[in-house]
């Protein structure tokens, strides 16, 4: 005859006199018993599949799990990747020179950038042309501050000195042919 005590398998055989376990509680009890048996035999308990095994975190990275911390396989900013590429290839000097021209308004400020334009950068000498002689004079007085701003933005040694010029004087030359001399001004006085 069958036992009418109403108990089910593992809960009845464990010898507990507590309430009858069903569903999740029964699974939790079975898991606890399995962990206790594994711990008694000296095995790692409760760490699951994603836990570090032999080799620690490096073993996980080799298998393809990045974890909670960013690493080199995560998406990177384009500026960081381009900077690293330029540094590895030895292009840093040319990139820094290009930044002087490309970021001129953010380097020196909008007010100065609207009245002065960088023309060339040769051997550390940056040629800047101002729109008027007044602005050229003002920029010559601010030359030390401008040089400090440029070096802070693009790096030390890229720009060593500034050569500031005003607008070019109008030419009296007209046409393709020219005769040496003062031209139309030689008749004055």
mmCIF file of C-alpha atoms in Angstrom:
data_model
loop_
_atom_site.group_PDB
_atom_site.id
_atom_site.type_symbol
_atom_site.label_atom_id
_atom_site.label_comp_id
_atom_site.label_asym_id
_atom_site.label_seq_id
_atom_site.Cartn_x
_atom_site.Cartn_y
_atom_site.Cartn_z
ATOM 1 C CA UNK A 1 0.000 0.000 0.000
ATOM 2 C CA UNK A 2 1.146 3.596 -0.694
ATOM 3 C CA UNK A 3 2.228 6.012 1.979
ATOM 4 C CA UNK A 4 -0.477 8.656 2.631
ATOM 5 C CA UNK A 5 1.768 11.077 4.511
ATOM 6 C CA UNK A 6 1.602 13.559 1.562
ATOM 7 C CA UNK A 7 5.357 14.080 1.386
ATOM 8 C CA UNK A 8 7.305 14.185 -1.842
ATOM 9 C CA UNK A 9 10.682 12.604 -2.548
ATOM 10 C CA UNK A 10 13.728 14.661 -1.397
ATOM 11 C CA UNK A 11 11.930 16.728 1.250
ATOM 12 C CA UNK A 12 10.701 13.595 2.999
ATOM 13 C CA UNK A 13 14.035 11.787 2.792
ATOM 14 C CA UNK A 14 16.054 14.685 4.248
ATOM 15 C CA UNK A 15 14.638 13.994 7.674
ATOM 16 C CA UNK A 16 13.316 17.536 8.236
ATOM 17 C CA UNK A 17 10.286 17.900 10.361
ATOM 18 C CA UNK A 18 9.513 21.323 8.801
ATOM 19 C CA UNK A 19 6.797 22.248 6.317
ATOM 20 C CA UNK A 20 6.479 20.521 2.985
ATOM 21 C CA UNK A 21 8.622 22.186 0.255
ATOM 22 C CA UNK A 22 7.308 22.745 -3.243
ATOM 23 C CA UNK A 23 8.457 24.497 -6.455
ATOM 24 C CA UNK A 24 11.165 27.137 -5.976
ATOM 25 C CA UNK A 25 11.756 26.267 -2.326
ATOM 26 C CA UNK A 26 12.339 22.630 -3.226
ATOM 27 C CA UNK A 27 14.830 23.657 -5.986
ATOM 28 C CA UNK A 28 16.615 26.042 -3.599
ATOM 29 C CA UNK A 29 16.972 23.281 -0.996
ATOM 30 C CA UNK A 30 18.368 20.877 -3.634
ATOM 31 C CA UNK A 31 20.859 23.529 -4.787
ATOM 32 C CA UNK A 32 22.016 24.182 -1.220
ATOM 33 C CA UNK A 33 22.553 20.478 -0.677
ATOM 34 C CA UNK A 34 24.535 20.176 -3.939
ATOM 35 C CA UNK A 35 26.710 23.158 -2.970
ATOM 36 C CA UNK A 36 27.366 21.683 0.449
ATOM 37 C CA UNK A 37 28.389 18.365 -1.119
ATOM 38 C CA UNK A 38 30.700 20.147 -3.619
ATOM 39 C CA UNK A 39 32.265 22.278 -0.892
ATOM 40 C CA UNK A 40 32.875 19.189 1.222
ATOM 41 C CA UNK A 41 34.759 17.581 -1.684
ATOM 42 C CA UNK A 42 36.940 20.713 -2.166
ATOM 43 C CA UNK A 43 35.433 22.130 -5.351
ATOM 44 C CA UNK A 44 34.710 25.816 -6.076
ATOM 45 C CA UNK A 45 31.131 26.475 -5.116
ATOM 46 C CA UNK A 46 28.502 28.803 -6.542
ATOM 47 C CA UNK A 47 30.596 30.664 -9.037
ATOM 48 C CA UNK A 48 28.817 29.534 -12.126
ATOM 49 C CA UNK A 49 30.094 29.505 -15.666
ATOM 50 C CA UNK A 50 31.160 33.176 -16.013
ATOM 51 C CA UNK A 51 33.444 33.146 -12.992
ATOM 52 C CA UNK A 52 37.218 33.335 -13.354
ATOM 53 C CA UNK A 53 38.828 29.957 -13.407
ATOM 54 C CA UNK A 54 42.501 29.217 -13.803
ATOM 55 C CA UNK A 55 44.186 32.310 -15.229
ATOM 56 C CA UNK A 56 41.774 34.784 -13.631
ATOM 57 C CA UNK A 57 40.355 37.655 -15.653
ATOM 58 C CA UNK A 58 42.815 37.166 -18.513
ATOM 59 C CA UNK A 59 41.280 33.781 -19.262
ATOM 60 C CA UNK A 60 37.883 35.473 -19.627
ATOM 61 C CA UNK A 61 39.255 38.089 -22.016
ATOM 62 C CA UNK A 62 40.769 35.403 -24.196
ATOM 63 C CA UNK A 63 37.373 33.723 -24.450
ATOM 64 C CA UNK A 64 35.657 36.961 -25.475
ATOM 65 C CA UNK A 65 33.949 38.385 -22.394
ATOM 66 C CA UNK A 66 34.731 42.026 -21.786
ATOM 67 C CA UNK A 67 33.215 42.302 -18.316
ATOM 68 C CA UNK A 68 32.211 45.448 -16.488
ATOM 69 C CA UNK A 69 35.363 47.450 -17.193
ATOM 70 C CA UNK A 70 36.147 49.030 -20.586
ATOM 71 C CA UNK A 71 38.904 47.444 -22.603
ATOM 72 C CA UNK A 72 40.489 47.832 -26.043
ATOM 73 C CA UNK A 73 37.660 45.955 -27.796
ATOM 74 C CA UNK A 74 34.956 48.391 -26.699
ATOM 75 C CA UNK A 75 33.917 51.219 -29.054
ATOM 76 C CA UNK A 76 36.448 54.068 -28.968
ATOM 77 C CA UNK A 77 36.228 57.759 -29.813
ATOM 78 C CA UNK A 78 37.432 58.549 -33.316
ATOM 79 C CA UNK A 79 39.746 61.290 -32.025
ATOM 80 C CA UNK A 80 41.468 58.849 -29.658
ATOM 81 C CA UNK A 81 41.918 56.231 -32.373
ATOM 82 C CA UNK A 82 43.185 58.802 -34.894
ATOM 83 C CA UNK A 83 45.595 60.247 -32.323
ATOM 84 C CA UNK A 84 46.985 56.802 -31.526
ATOM 85 C CA UNK A 85 47.362 56.041 -35.241
ATOM 86 C CA UNK A 86 49.204 59.323 -35.865
ATOM 87 C CA UNK A 87 51.506 58.672 -32.924
ATOM 88 C CA UNK A 88 52.297 55.101 -34.025
ATOM 89 C CA UNK A 89 52.998 56.160 -37.613
ATOM 90 C CA UNK A 90 55.105 59.194 -36.675
ATOM 91 C CA UNK A 91 52.621 61.712 -38.052
ATOM 92 C CA UNK A 92 52.205 63.660 -34.808
ATOM 93 C CA UNK A 93 54.207 66.671 -35.980
ATOM 94 C CA UNK A 94 52.240 67.088 -39.192
ATOM 95 C CA UNK A 95 48.938 66.573 -37.379
ATOM 96 C CA UNK A 96 49.883 69.235 -34.826
ATOM 97 C CA UNK A 97 50.783 71.645 -37.646
ATOM 98 C CA UNK A 98 47.437 70.964 -39.291
ATOM 99 C CA UNK A 99 45.649 71.610 -35.996
ATOM 100 C CA UNK A 100 47.059 75.159 -35.956
ATOM 101 C CA UNK A 101 45.224 75.905 -39.196
ATOM 102 C CA UNK A 102 42.160 73.709 -38.628
ATOM 103 C CA UNK A 103 41.388 74.904 -35.100
ATOM 104 C CA UNK A 104 42.639 78.487 -35.467
ATOM 105 C CA UNK A 105 39.452 80.133 -34.181
ATOM 106 C CA UNK A 106 39.213 77.886 -31.111
ATOM 107 C CA UNK A 107 42.928 78.256 -30.351
ATOM 108 C CA UNK A 108 43.261 82.052 -30.504
ATOM 109 C CA UNK A 109 39.622 83.034 -29.974
ATOM 110 C CA UNK A 110 36.851 84.186 -32.282
ATOM 111 C CA UNK A 111 37.713 87.895 -32.096
ATOM 112 C CA UNK A 112 41.318 87.455 -33.202
ATOM 113 C CA UNK A 113 40.397 84.774 -35.753
ATOM 114 C CA UNK A 114 37.993 87.138 -37.549
ATOM 115 C CA UNK A 115 40.771 89.732 -37.986
ATOM 116 C CA UNK A 116 43.850 87.524 -38.531
ATOM 117 C CA UNK A 117 44.550 84.439 -40.637
ATOM 118 C CA UNK A 118 47.433 81.952 -40.451
ATOM 119 C CA UNK A 119 49.252 81.830 -43.783
ATOM 120 C CA UNK A 120 52.090 79.317 -43.423
ATOM 121 C CA UNK A 121 54.056 77.317 -40.866
ATOM 122 C CA UNK A 122 57.682 76.663 -41.783
ATOM 123 C CA UNK A 123 60.382 75.465 -39.365
ATOM 124 C CA UNK A 124 58.378 76.574 -36.327
ATOM 125 C CA UNK A 125 57.668 80.077 -37.693
ATOM 126 C CA UNK A 126 53.941 80.762 -38.090
ATOM 127 C CA UNK A 127 53.155 83.571 -40.529
ATOM 128 C CA UNK A 128 49.951 85.401 -39.648
ATOM 129 C CA UNK A 129 48.362 88.106 -41.797
ATOM 130 C CA UNK A 130 46.136 90.687 -40.110
ATOM 131 C CA UNK A 131 43.362 92.490 -41.958
ATOM 132 C CA UNK A 132 44.678 95.963 -41.015
ATOM 133 C CA UNK A 133 47.859 97.546 -39.731
ATOM 134 C CA UNK A 134 46.084 98.330 -36.457
ATOM 135 C CA UNK A 135 45.310 94.638 -35.930
ATOM 136 C CA UNK A 136 48.865 93.698 -36.904
ATOM 137 C CA UNK A 137 50.205 96.088 -34.241
ATOM 138 C CA UNK A 138 47.757 94.715 -31.663
ATOM 139 C CA UNK A 139 48.779 91.123 -32.450
ATOM 140 C CA UNK A 140 52.461 91.997 -32.145
ATOM 141 C CA UNK A 141 51.765 93.293 -28.623
ATOM 142 C CA UNK A 142 49.864 90.078 -27.800
ATOM 143 C CA UNK A 143 52.473 87.841 -29.429
ATOM 144 C CA UNK A 144 53.622 86.160 -26.186
ATOM 145 C CA UNK A 145 50.053 85.340 -25.117
ATOM 146 C CA UNK A 146 49.161 84.059 -28.599
ATOM 147 C CA UNK A 147 52.233 81.845 -28.660
ATOM 148 C CA UNK A 148 51.340 80.438 -25.230
ATOM 149 C CA UNK A 149 47.755 79.689 -26.362
ATOM 150 C CA UNK A 150 48.948 77.988 -29.545
ATOM 151 C CA UNK A 151 51.513 75.861 -27.693
ATOM 152 C CA UNK A 152 48.927 74.861 -25.077
ATOM 153 C CA UNK A 153 46.483 73.773 -27.791
ATOM 154 C CA UNK A 154 48.758 71.934 -30.228
ATOM 155 C CA UNK A 155 51.851 71.114 -28.175
ATOM 156 C CA UNK A 156 55.184 72.651 -27.271
ATOM 157 C CA UNK A 157 57.666 73.257 -30.055
ATOM 158 C CA UNK A 158 55.263 73.140 -32.994
ATOM 159 C CA UNK A 159 55.174 76.946 -33.233
ATOM 160 C CA UNK A 160 58.296 78.668 -31.913
ATOM 161 C CA UNK A 161 57.803 82.225 -33.205
ATOM 162 C CA UNK A 162 55.132 84.311 -34.875
ATOM 163 C CA UNK A 163 55.695 86.504 -37.928
ATOM 164 C CA UNK A 164 52.814 88.966 -38.023
ATOM 165 C CA UNK A 165 52.218 91.136 -41.090
ATOM 166 C CA UNK A 166 49.583 93.622 -42.074
ATOM 167 C CA UNK A 167 47.738 93.759 -45.363
ATOM 168 C CA UNK A 168 49.771 93.974 -48.553
ATOM 169 C CA UNK A 169 50.178 97.468 -50.026
ATOM 170 C CA UNK A 170 48.369 98.112 -53.279
ATOM 171 C CA UNK A 171 50.408 97.579 -56.403
ATOM 172 C CA UNK A 172 50.829 100.280 -58.980
ATOM 173 C CA UNK A 173 51.528 97.669 -61.609
ATOM 174 C CA UNK A 174 48.884 97.343 -64.250
ATOM 175 C CA UNK A 175 49.078 94.788 -67.003
ATOM 176 C CA UNK A 176 51.699 92.185 -67.944
ATOM 177 C CA UNK A 177 54.500 94.556 -69.023
ATOM 178 C CA UNK A 178 56.356 96.787 -66.647
ATOM 179 C CA UNK A 179 59.111 99.369 -66.931
ATOM 180 C CA UNK A 180 61.498 99.809 -64.021
ATOM 181 C CA UNK A 181 61.065 102.999 -62.094
ATOM 182 C CA UNK A 182 58.497 104.647 -59.909
ATOM 183 C CA UNK A 183 55.758 104.583 -62.494
ATOM 184 C CA UNK A 184 52.962 107.125 -62.218
ATOM 185 C CA UNK A 185 54.463 108.546 -59.012
ATOM 186 C CA UNK A 186 57.610 109.862 -60.726
ATOM 187 C CA UNK A 187 55.825 112.942 -62.072
ATOM 188 C CA UNK A 188 54.812 114.209 -58.659
ATOM 189 C CA UNK A 189 57.056 117.076 -57.618
#
